[in-house]
C-alpha cells in the first residue's frame, strides 16, 4: 500500500543507538556492489514490550533482500539489462540489518508514529530507502516518501506479511512505483495488468480498475510483467516509459548493475499440454541457489491457472515430486543443483491430471 509522498526530514547520520549502522566504505570493496551512496537500509523494528527476535530475523531479512534483488534483476534481464538493489552492507559484504527497539511511548501499530521515531534516531537520510520489518500485525505493508531518485522513504512490512513478496512490493513503492498515469496505473499507486507484484484492486471496486490478466506468461511476483508501466532497462522509443523516464524504477540510483549472483534468464517457452486448448508457459532462470523453473498453464480463453510440477529429473534421478492435489493458484517453483540439466513435466495442479501429463521441457 502506498501512502503518497512525505516531507523529507533533515539529517543523514544513523546514530549508534540504531544497531548495525552502515559501515562506511565497506560496501565499495564488495565484488557485487559499487561505491554508490544511495542505498536501501534494512531494519528489524520492535517495541520494548515485544520479544526480541533479531537473531532469528536478521538472516531471514537478508535472504528476503536477496530474493527481491533477484526478482528485480530477472525483470531487468528481460529487457536486456542487469540490475539489483544497492544495500547498506557490513564490512564482510553481508547485508546490514539494523536492530531497533522503539521508544516506550511509540505506538508500534501507528505507521506515522513509528516513522517519526525512526526519523528522530537519524533514519531520515536523502540517500536512504528504509525497508522496515515491523513486529506488529496491525497492517501488512505501508510506504511513504516514494520517489525515484532520493529518500528518505519508509517502507514498512508487518510481521503477518514477513516474506519477500510483500517486502518487495513496498520497496518498489519506495522507489516510485507505480505512477497513476502509467498505462495500467491506478490512483492508489498500483496496476491492474495482472499478474504483477504491484497489481491489485486497491479500491475494492470491481467497476473502476478491475484486474485483467494481460500477462499470460507472468507470475504474481514478476516485476512489471510487460515492462511497460514502471520498470524497463530499455523502453522502446515512443512507449510511455520512454517518454516518462521519471516513472521508470529501472533508472533509480538505488539500484546497481553490479550483481555477483545475477540470474541467468533463459526466457519463456511454450509447450504442448495434456489439456485441450491450453498452453503451458515455462520460465527457467539461474540464481545463486541453483536453477529454478516455473510453470503456468493458460487456457485457450486466456484464463490462467497455475500448474504443479509432476517431476523434475536430473542426471541423479528424480529430484522433486510435489504432493498430490497441489491447489490451483500455487505457482510451481523448483530449485535443483546449479549445473543440472532439467527435464520438467507439467500437469494441471490436481491429482487426477497427473496420469495424463505429457508436456516436457528441459
CSV table of C-alpha atoms in Angstrom, one decimal:
chain,number,residue,atom,x,y,z
A,1,UNK,CA,0.0,0.0,0.0
A,2,UNK,CA,1.3,3.4,-0.9
A,3,UNK,CA,0.6,6.5,1.3
A,4,UNK,CA,2.0,9.1,-1.1
A,5,UNK,CA,5.0,11.4,-0.8
A,6,UNK,CA,6.2,12.5,2.6
A,7,UNK,CA,8.2,15.6,3.5
A,8,UNK,CA,11.9,14.9,3.6
A,9,UNK,CA,13.4,15.4,7.0
A,10,UNK,CA,16.9,16.9,7.6
A,11,UNK,CA,19.8,14.9,8.8
A,12,UNK,CA,21.6,11.9,7.4
A,13,UNK,CA,23.6,10.3,10.3
A,14,UNK,CA,22.4,7.0,11.7
A,15,UNK,CA,23.4,7.2,15.4
A,16,UNK,CA,24.9,4.4,17.4
A,17,UNK,CA,21.5,3.7,19.0
A,18,UNK,CA,20.5,2.1,15.8
A,19,UNK,CA,22.3,-1.2,16.0
A,20,UNK,CA,24.2,-2.3,12.9
A,21,UNK,CA,24.5,1.1,11.3
A,22,UNK,CA,26.2,1.4,7.9
A,23,UNK,CA,29.9,0.5,7.8
A,24,UNK,CA,31.3,3.4,5.8
A,25,UNK,CA,33.5,2.5,2.9
A,26,UNK,CA,33.0,-1.3,3.3
A,27,UNK,CA,30.5,-1.7,0.5
A,28,UNK,CA,32.8,-0.4,-2.2
A,29,UNK,CA,35.1,-3.4,-1.6
A,30,UNK,CA,32.3,-5.9,-2.4
A,31,UNK,CA,32.5,-7.5,-5.8
A,32,UNK,CA,28.8,-7.4,-6.2
A,33,UNK,CA,28.4,-3.8,-5.1
A,34,UNK,CA,29.7,-0.4,-6.0
A,35,UNK,CA,30.6,2.9,-4.3
A,36,UNK,CA,27.2,4.5,-4.9
A,37,UNK,CA,25.9,6.3,-1.8
A,38,UNK,CA,22.2,5.8,-2.4
A,39,UNK,CA,21.3,2.6,-0.6
A,40,UNK,CA,18.5,0.5,1.0
A,41,UNK,CA,18.8,0.1,4.7
A,42,UNK,CA,17.0,-2.9,6.2
A,43,UNK,CA,15.7,-2.7,9.7
A,44,UNK,CA,14.2,-5.1,12.2
A,45,UNK,CA,12.0,-3.0,14.5
A,46,UNK,CA,10.1,-3.9,17.6
A,47,UNK,CA,8.5,-2.3,20.7
A,48,UNK,CA,10.2,-2.7,24.1
A,49,UNK,CA,7.3,-5.0,25.1
A,50,UNK,CA,7.9,-7.3,22.1
A,51,UNK,CA,10.0,-10.4,22.1
A,52,UNK,CA,13.5,-9.8,20.7
A,53,UNK,CA,13.6,-11.9,17.5
A,54,UNK,CA,16.6,-10.2,15.9
A,55,UNK,CA,18.8,-13.3,15.9
A,56,UNK,CA,16.1,-15.2,14.1
A,57,UNK,CA,15.0,-12.4,11.7
A,58,UNK,CA,18.4,-10.9,10.6
A,59,UNK,CA,19.4,-13.8,8.4
A,60,UNK,CA,15.8,-14.1,7.1
A,61,UNK,CA,15.7,-10.4,6.2
A,62,UNK,CA,19.0,-10.8,4.4
A,63,UNK,CA,17.6,-13.7,2.4
A,64,UNK,CA,14.4,-11.8,1.5
A,65,UNK,CA,16.6,-8.9,0.4
A,66,UNK,CA,18.4,-11.2,-2.0
A,67,UNK,CA,15.2,-12.6,-3.3
A,68,UNK,CA,13.9,-9.1,-4.0
A,69,UNK,CA,17.1,-8.3,-5.8
A,70,UNK,CA,16.7,-11.5,-7.9
A,71,UNK,CA,13.2,-10.6,-8.9
A,72,UNK,CA,14.3,-7.1,-10.0
A,73,UNK,CA,17.2,-8.5,-11.9
A,74,UNK,CA,15.0,-11.1,-13.7
A,75,UNK,CA,12.9,-8.2,-14.9
A,76,UNK,CA,16.0,-6.3,-16.0
A,77,UNK,CA,17.3,-9.2,-17.9
A,78,UNK,CA,14.1,-9.5,-19.9
A,79,UNK,CA,14.8,-6.0,-21.3
A,80,UNK,CA,18.5,-6.6,-21.9
A,81,UNK,CA,19.9,-5.1,-18.7
A,82,UNK,CA,21.1,-6.2,-15.3
A,83,UNK,CA,20.1,-4.5,-12.1
A,84,UNK,CA,19.7,-5.3,-8.4
A,85,UNK,CA,19.2,-3.4,-5.2
A,86,UNK,CA,22.1,-1.5,-3.7
A,87,UNK,CA,22.1,-2.2,0.1
A,88,UNK,CA,23.8,-0.9,3.1
A,89,UNK,CA,26.3,-3.7,3.8
A,90,UNK,CA,28.6,-4.8,6.6
A,91,UNK,CA,32.4,-5.0,6.5
A,92,UNK,CA,32.2,-8.6,5.3
A,93,UNK,CA,29.8,-7.5,2.5
A,94,UNK,CA,26.7,-9.2,4.0
A,95,UNK,CA,23.5,-7.2,4.0
A,96,UNK,CA,23.3,-4.9,7.1
A,97,UNK,CA,20.1,-5.3,9.2
A,98,UNK,CA,19.8,-2.7,11.9
A,99,UNK,CA,18.3,-3.8,15.2
A,100,UNK,CA,15.9,-1.1,16.5
A,101,UNK,CA,13.8,-1.0,19.7
A,102,UNK,CA,11.3,1.8,19.6
A,103,UNK,CA,10.7,4.3,22.4
A,104,UNK,CA,8.3,3.1,25.0
A,105,UNK,CA,5.8,5.8,24.2
A,106,UNK,CA,5.7,5.0,20.4
A,107,UNK,CA,2.7,3.1,19.2
A,108,UNK,CA,4.0,0.3,17.0
A,109,UNK,CA,0.6,0.0,15.4
A,110,UNK,CA,0.7,3.6,14.1
A,111,UNK,CA,2.7,4.0,10.9
A,112,UNK,CA,3.4,7.7,11.4
A,113,UNK,CA,4.5,7.2,15.0
A,114,UNK,CA,7.0,4.6,14.0
A,115,UNK,CA,8.3,6.7,11.1
A,116,UNK,CA,8.7,9.7,13.4
A,117,UNK,CA,10.5,7.6,16.0
A,118,UNK,CA,12.9,6.3,13.4
A,119,UNK,CA,13.5,9.7,11.8
A,120,UNK,CA,14.3,11.1,15.2
A,121,UNK,CA,17.0,8.4,15.5
A,122,UNK,CA,18.6,9.6,12.2
A,123,UNK,CA,16.7,7.3,9.8
A,124,UNK,CA,15.9,10.3,7.6
A,125,UNK,CA,18.7,10.4,5.1
A,126,UNK,CA,18.1,11.6,1.5
A,127,UNK,CA,20.5,8.7,0.5
A,128,UNK,CA,18.4,6.0,2.1
A,129,UNK,CA,15.3,3.9,1.5
A,130,UNK,CA,14.4,2.3,4.8
A,131,UNK,CA,12.9,-1.2,4.4
A,132,UNK,CA,11.4,-1.9,7.8
A,133,UNK,CA,10.3,-5.3,9.1
A,134,UNK,CA,8.0,-4.1,11.9
A,135,UNK,CA,7.0,-6.6,14.6
A,136,UNK,CA,3.2,-5.9,14.5
A,137,UNK,CA,0.2,-7.4,12.8
A,138,UNK,CA,-1.6,-4.1,12.7
A,139,UNK,CA,-1.1,-3.9,8.9
A,140,UNK,CA,0.6,-5.8,6.1
A,141,UNK,CA,2.5,-3.0,4.4
A,142,UNK,CA,2.6,0.8,4.1
A,143,UNK,CA,5.0,3.1,2.4
A,144,UNK,CA,5.6,6.9,2.2
A,145,UNK,CA,8.2,9.1,0.6
A,146,UNK,CA,8.3,7.0,-2.6
A,147,UNK,CA,10.4,8.9,-5.2
A,148,UNK,CA,12.7,7.6,-7.9
A,149,UNK,CA,15.9,9.5,-7.1
A,150,UNK,CA,16.0,10.3,-3.4
A,151,UNK,CA,15.0,9.5,0.1
A,152,UNK,CA,14.1,9.3,2.8
A,153,UNK,CA,11.4,6.7,2.2
A,154,UNK,CA,9.9,4.4,4.9
A,155,UNK,CA,8.6,1.0,3.6
A,156,UNK,CA,7.2,-1.0,6.4
A,157,UNK,CA,6.1,-4.7,6.4
A,158,UNK,CA,4.1,-6.0,9.3
A,159,UNK,CA,5.0,-9.4,10.8
A,160,UNK,CA,1.9,-11.1,9.4
A,161,UNK,CA,3.5,-10.4,5.9
A,162,UNK,CA,7.1,-11.2,6.5
A,163,UNK,CA,8.0,-12.7,3.2
A,164,UNK,CA,9.9,-11.3,0.2
A,165,UNK,CA,6.9,-10.6,-2.0
A,166,UNK,CA,5.2,-8.0,0.3
A,167,UNK,CA,8.6,-6.6,1.2
A,168,UNK,CA,9.4,-6.2,-2.5
A,169,UNK,CA,6.1,-4.6,-3.2
A,170,UNK,CA,6.7,-2.0,-0.5
A,171,UNK,CA,10.3,-1.4,-1.6
A,172,UNK,CA,9.1,-0.8,-5.2
A,173,UNK,CA,6.6,1.8,-3.8
A,174,UNK,CA,9.6,3.4,-2.0
A,175,UNK,CA,11.4,3.5,-5.3
A,176,UNK,CA,8.5,5.3,-7.0
A,177,UNK,CA,6.2,2.6,-8.4
A,178,UNK,CA,3.6,2.9,-9.8
A,179,UNK,CA,2.7,6.2,-11.4
A,180,UNK,CA,-1.1,6.7,-11.5
A,181,UNK,CA,-0.5,7.9,-15.1
A,182,UNK,CA,1.1,4.7,-16.2
A,183,UNK,CA,-0.8,2.8,-19.0
A,184,UNK,CA,-2.1,0.4,-16.4
A,185,UNK,CA,-1.7,2.6,-13.3
A,186,UNK,CA,-4.3,3.2,-10.6
A,187,UNK,CA,-4.8,6.3,-8.4
A,188,UNK,CA,-3.6,4.3,-5.5
A,189,UNK,CA,-0.2,3.7,-7.0
A,190,UNK,CA,-0.7,0.2,-8.2
A,191,UNK,CA,-1.5,-1.5,-11.5
A,192,UNK,CA,-4.2,-3.7,-13.0
A,193,UNK,CA,-2.5,-5.7,-15.7
A,194,UNK,CA,-2.0,-8.9,-13.7
A,195,UNK,CA,-0.1,-10.9,-12.6
A,196,UNK,CA,2.4,-8.5,-11.2
A,197,UNK,CA,3.9,-7.9,-7.8
A,198,UNK,CA,2.5,-4.3,-7.8
A,199,UNK,CA,-1.0,-5.1,-9.1
A,200,UNK,CA,-4.2,-5.5,-7.1
A,201,UNK,CA,-7.6,-4.0,-6.9
A,202,UNK,CA,-6.7,-1.2,-4.4
A,203,UNK,CA,-10.1,0.5,-4.2
A,204,UNK,CA,-12.2,-2.7,-3.7
A,205,UNK,CA,-14.4,-1.5,-6.6
A,206,UNK,CA,-14.5,-4.0,-9.5
A,207,UNK,CA,-16.1,-1.4,-11.7
A,208,UNK,CA,-13.1,1.0,-11.7
A,209,UNK,CA,-9.8,-0.7,-12.2
A,210,UNK,CA,-10.6,-4.5,-12.3
A,211,UNK,CA,-7.6,-6.8,-12.5
A,212,UNK,CA,-7.1,-8.2,-16.0
A,213,UNK,CA,-4.8,-11.0,-16.9
A,214,UNK,CA,-2.8,-9.2,-19.6
A,215,UNK,CA,0.5,-11.0,-18.9
A,216,UNK,CA,-0.3,-14.7,-19.5
A,217,UNK,CA,3.3,-15.8,-19.2
A,218,UNK,CA,3.9,-14.0,-15.9
A,219,UNK,CA,3.6,-14.9,-12.3
A,220,UNK,CA,2.3,-12.9,-9.4
A,221,UNK,CA,5.8,-12.0,-8.2
A,222,UNK,CA,7.0,-10.6,-11.6
A,223,UNK,CA,8.3,-7.0,-11.6
A,224,UNK,CA,6.3,-5.1,-14.3
A,225,UNK,CA,5.1,-8.2,-16.1
A,226,UNK,CA,5.1,-6.5,-19.5
A,227,UNK,CA,7.8,-3.9,-18.7
A,228,UNK,CA,5.6,-1.1,-19.8
A,229,UNK,CA,4.4,0.6,-16.6
A,230,UNK,CA,7.2,1.1,-14.1
A,231,UNK,CA,10.3,-0.9,-15.0
A,232,UNK,CA,12.4,-1.4,-18.1
A,233,UNK,CA,16.1,-1.1,-18.7
A,234,UNK,CA,15.5,-0.2,-22.4
A,235,UNK,CA,12.0,1.0,-23.1
A,236,UNK,CA,11.3,1.2,-26.8
A,237,UNK,CA,11.1,4.7,-28.3
A,238,UNK,CA,7.7,6.1,-28.3
A,239,UNK,CA,6.4,4.0,-25.4
A,240,UNK,CA,5.1,5.5,-22.2
A,241,UNK,CA,8.1,4.6,-20.1
A,242,UNK,CA,10.5,6.0,-22.8
A,243,UNK,CA,8.5,9.3,-22.7
A,244,UNK,CA,8.3,9.3,-18.8
A,245,UNK,CA,11.8,8.3,-17.5
A,246,UNK,CA,10.9,9.8,-14.2
A,247,UNK,CA,8.5,6.9,-13.6
A,248,UNK,CA,10.9,4.2,-14.6
A,249,UNK,CA,12.2,2.5,-11.4
A,250,UNK,CA,15.0,0.9,-13.5
A,251,UNK,CA,16.6,4.3,-13.6
A,252,UNK,CA,16.7,4.7,-9.8
A,253,UNK,CA,20.2,5.3,-8.4
A,254,UNK,CA,19.2,3.0,-5.5
A,255,UNK,CA,19.8,0.1,-7.9
A,256,UNK,CA,23.1,-1.1,-9.2
A,257,UNK,CA,24.3,-3.0,-12.2
A,258,UNK,CA,26.9,-4.9,-10.1
A,259,UNK,CA,25.3,-8.2,-9.2
A,260,UNK,CA,27.6,-11.1,-8.4
A,261,UNK,CA,24.7,-13.6,-8.3
A,262,UNK,CA,22.8,-12.3,-11.4
A,263,UNK,CA,20.2,-14.8,-12.5
A,264,UNK,CA,20.6,-16.1,-16.0
A,265,UNK,CA,17.2,-15.7,-17.5
A,266,UNK,CA,16.6,-18.2,-20.3
A,267,UNK,CA,13.2,-16.9,-21.3
A,268,UNK,CA,9.8,-18.4,-21.5
A,269,UNK,CA,8.9,-21.4,-23.7
A,270,UNK,CA,5.5,-22.7,-24.8
A,271,UNK,CA,4.9,-26.4,-24.6
A,272,UNK,CA,2.0,-28.7,-25.5
A,273,UNK,CA,-0.1,-29.8,-22.6
A,274,UNK,CA,-2.4,-32.7,-22.0
A,275,UNK,CA,-5.3,-30.3,-21.6
A,276,UNK,CA,-7.1,-29.5,-24.8
A,277,UNK,CA,-7.0,-25.8,-25.8
A,278,UNK,CA,-4.3,-24.9,-23.3
A,279,UNK,CA,-0.7,-23.9,-23.5
A,280,UNK,CA,1.9,-24.3,-20.8
A,281,UNK,CA,4.4,-21.4,-20.3
A,282,UNK,CA,7.6,-22.4,-18.5
A,283,UNK,CA,10.3,-20.0,-17.5
A,284,UNK,CA,13.8,-21.0,-16.4
A,285,UNK,CA,16.5,-18.9,-14.8
A,286,UNK,CA,19.6,-19.4,-12.7
A,287,UNK,CA,20.3,-17.7,-9.4
A,288,UNK,CA,23.0,-18.2,-6.7
A,289,UNK,CA,21.0,-21.0,-5.2
A,290,UNK,CA,20.5,-23.0,-8.4
A,291,UNK,CA,18.3,-23.4,-11.5
A,292,UNK,CA,14.7,-22.5,-11.0
A,293,UNK,CA,11.8,-23.5,-13.3
A,294,UNK,CA,8.3,-22.0,-13.0
A,295,UNK,CA,5.3,-23.3,-14.9
A,296,UNK,CA,1.9,-21.8,-15.7
A,297,UNK,CA,-0.9,-23.1,-17.9
A,298,UNK,CA,-3.2,-20.8,-19.8
A,299,UNK,CA,-6.5,-21.9,-21.4
A,300,UNK,CA,-7.5,-21.1,-24.9
A,301,UNK,CA,-9.6,-18.2,-23.5
A,302,UNK,CA,-6.5,-16.8,-21.8
A,303,UNK,CA,-7.9,-17.7,-18.4
A,304,UNK,CA,-4.8,-18.9,-16.4
A,305,UNK,CA,-4.4,-21.4,-13.6
A,306,UNK,CA,-1.1,-22.4,-12.1
A,307,UNK,CA,0.3,-25.9,-12.6
A,308,UNK,CA,2.0,-28.2,-10.3
A,309,UNK,CA,5.2,-29.8,-11.5
A,310,UNK,CA,4.9,-33.6,-11.9
A,311,UNK,CA,8.6,-34.2,-11.7
A,312,UNK,CA,12.0,-32.7,-12.2
A,313,UNK,CA,14.6,-35.2,-13.3
A,314,UNK,CA,18.4,-34.6,-13.4
A,315,UNK,CA,21.3,-36.9,-14.1
A,316,UNK,CA,20.9,-38.0,-10.5
A,317,UNK,CA,17.3,-39.1,-11.0
A,318,UNK,CA,14.0,-37.7,-9.8
A,319,UNK,CA,14.7,-34.7,-7.5
A,320,UNK,CA,11.3,-33.2,-6.9
A,321,UNK,CA,7.8,-34.6,-7.0
A,322,UNK,CA,5.0,-32.5,-5.5
A,323,UNK,CA,2.3,-33.8,-3.2
A,324,UNK,CA,-0.9,-34.9,-4.8
A,325,UNK,CA,-3.6,-32.3,-5.2
A,326,UNK,CA,-1.4,-29.2,-5.4
A,327,UNK,CA,-4.0,-26.4,-5.3
A,328,UNK,CA,-4.6,-24.0,-8.2
A,329,UNK,CA,-3.2,-20.6,-7.6
A,330,UNK,CA,0.0,-22.1,-6.3
A,331,UNK,CA,2.9,-21.4,-8.7
A,332,UNK,CA,5.5,-24.1,-9.3
A,333,UNK,CA,8.9,-23.2,-8.0
A,334,UNK,CA,11.5,-25.9,-8.4
A,335,UNK,CA,15.2,-25.5,-7.4
A,336,UNK,CA,17.8,-28.1,-8.2
A,337,UNK,CA,21.6,-28.3,-8.4
A,338,UNK,CA,23.3,-25.4,-10.0
A,339,UNK,CA,24.6,-27.1,-13.2
A,340,UNK,CA,21.9,-29.8,-13.5
A,341,UNK,CA,20.1,-30.3,-16.8
A,342,UNK,CA,16.4,-30.4,-16.1
A,343,UNK,CA,13.5,-32.4,-17.5
A,344,UNK,CA,10.3,-30.8,-16.3
A,345,UNK,CA,6.9,-32.5,-16.8
A,346,UNK,CA,3.8,-30.4,-16.2
A,347,UNK,CA,0.3,-31.2,-15.1
A,348,UNK,CA,-2.7,-29.2,-14.1
A,349,UNK,CA,-2.5,-28.9,-10.4
A,350,UNK,CA,-4.6,-31.8,-9.3
A,351,UNK,CA,-4.1,-35.5,-8.6
A,352,UNK,CA,-6.4,-36.7,-11.4
A,353,UNK,CA,-4.4,-34.8,-14.1
A,354,UNK,CA,-1.1,-36.4,-13.2
A,355,UNK,CA,-1.7,-39.5,-15.3
A,356,UNK,CA,-2.2,-37.6,-18.4
A,357,UNK,CA,0.6,-35.1,-18.0
A,358,UNK,CA,2.7,-35.2,-21.2
A,359,UNK,CA,4.3,-31.8,-21.6
A,360,UNK,CA,8.1,-31.9,-21.2
A,361,UNK,CA,10.8,-29.3,-21.4
A,362,UNK,CA,14.4,-29.3,-20.4
